[in-house]
CSV table of C-alpha atoms in Angstrom, one decimal:
chain,number,residue,atom,x,y,z
A,1,MET,CA,12.6,-22.2,-1.2
A,2,PRO,CA,9.2,-21.5,-2.8
A,3,PRO,CA,9.3,-20.7,-6.6
A,4,SER,CA,8.4,-17.1,-6.1
A,5,LEU,CA,11.3,-16.5,-3.7
A,6,ARG,CA,13.7,-18.4,-5.9
A,7,GLU,CA,12.8,-16.1,-8.8
A,8,TYR,CA,13.2,-13.0,-6.7
A,9,HIS,CA,16.8,-14.1,-5.8
A,10,ASP,CA,17.8,-15.0,-9.3
A,11,VAL,CA,21.4,-13.7,-9.7
A,12,SER,CA,21.5,-14.0,-13.5
A,13,MET,CA,20.0,-10.5,-13.7
A,14,THR,CA,20.8,-7.3,-11.9
A,15,GLN,CA,18.1,-5.6,-9.9
A,16,ARG,CA,18.0,-2.8,-12.4
A,17,GLU,CA,17.5,-5.3,-15.2
A,18,ARG,CA,14.7,-7.0,-13.2
A,19,MET,CA,13.0,-3.7,-12.7
A,20,LEU,CA,13.2,-2.7,-16.4
A,21,VAL,CA,11.6,-6.0,-17.5
A,22,GLY,CA,8.8,-5.7,-14.9
A,23,LYS,CA,10.0,-8.5,-12.6
A,24,ALA,CA,10.1,-8.2,-8.8
A,25,TYR,CA,13.3,-6.4,-7.7
A,26,ASP,CA,15.0,-5.1,-4.5
A,27,SER,CA,14.5,-1.3,-4.5
A,28,ARG,CA,17.2,-1.0,-1.9
A,29,ASP,CA,19.8,-2.2,-4.4
A,30,PRO,CA,22.9,0.1,-4.3
A,31,GLU,CA,22.7,0.8,-8.0
A,32,LEU,CA,19.0,1.7,-7.9
A,33,LEU,CA,19.5,3.9,-4.8
A,34,ALA,CA,22.4,5.7,-6.5
A,35,LEU,CA,20.2,6.3,-9.6
A,36,ALA,CA,17.4,7.7,-7.3
A,37,GLN,CA,19.9,9.9,-5.6
A,38,ARG,CA,21.1,11.4,-8.9
A,39,ALA,CA,17.5,11.9,-10.0
A,40,ARG,CA,16.8,13.9,-6.9
A,41,ALA,CA,19.9,16.0,-7.3
A,42,LEU,CA,18.9,16.7,-11.0
A,43,ARG,CA,15.4,17.6,-9.9
A,44,THR,CA,16.6,20.0,-7.3
A,45,ALA,CA,19.1,21.6,-9.6
A,46,LEU,CA,16.6,22.0,-12.4
A,47,ALA,CA,13.8,23.3,-10.2
A,48,GLY,CA,15.9,26.3,-9.2
A,49,LEU,CA,16.6,27.3,-12.8
A,50,PRO,CA,14.4,29.5,-15.0
A,51,ALA,CA,13.0,27.7,-18.0
A,52,ALA,CA,14.9,30.0,-20.3
A,53,ASP,CA,18.3,29.1,-18.8
A,54,VAL,CA,19.2,26.6,-21.4
A,55,GLU,CA,22.9,26.7,-20.5
A,56,GLY,CA,22.2,26.2,-16.8
A,57,ARG,CA,20.0,23.2,-17.6
A,58,ALA,CA,22.7,21.6,-19.7
A,59,ASP,CA,25.2,22.1,-16.8
A,60,ALA,CA,22.8,20.5,-14.4
A,61,ASN,CA,22.5,17.5,-16.7
A,62,SER,CA,26.3,17.0,-16.5
A,63,LEU,CA,26.2,16.3,-12.8
A,64,PRO,CA,28.5,13.2,-12.1
A,65,TRP,CA,26.9,9.8,-11.8
A,66,PRO,CA,27.4,8.2,-8.4
A,67,ALA,CA,30.1,5.5,-8.5
A,68,SER,CA,27.7,2.7,-7.7
A,69,ALA,CA,25.5,3.6,-10.7
A,70,ARG,CA,28.2,3.5,-13.3
A,71,THR,CA,28.4,0.7,-15.7
A,72,ALA,CA,31.8,-0.9,-16.5
A,73,GLY,CA,33.8,1.2,-18.9
A,74,SER,CA,31.4,4.2,-18.7
A,75,ALA,CA,32.1,7.4,-16.9
A,76,ARG,CA,28.8,8.9,-18.0
A,77,GLY,CA,26.7,6.4,-16.1
A,78,PRO,CA,24.2,3.7,-16.9
A,79,THR,CA,22.9,3.0,-20.3
A,80,ALA,CA,19.5,1.9,-21.4
């Protein structure tokens, strides 16, 4: 396997970790797809609220994290 492909398939880092440090990563990774899904849901929820609706915006931010985006031991979702 060429060195570039070997680096891409390095299993010592998650795809999210690879993305965060600027390495090549698989954007179809289930964790990254779940994070993107949550971001879209938050964007949609926030777009429908007036800027002055502070309580509504706080409620939108408490939308649950998709199960595939949760880190071990955290119900609030990924850290970092």
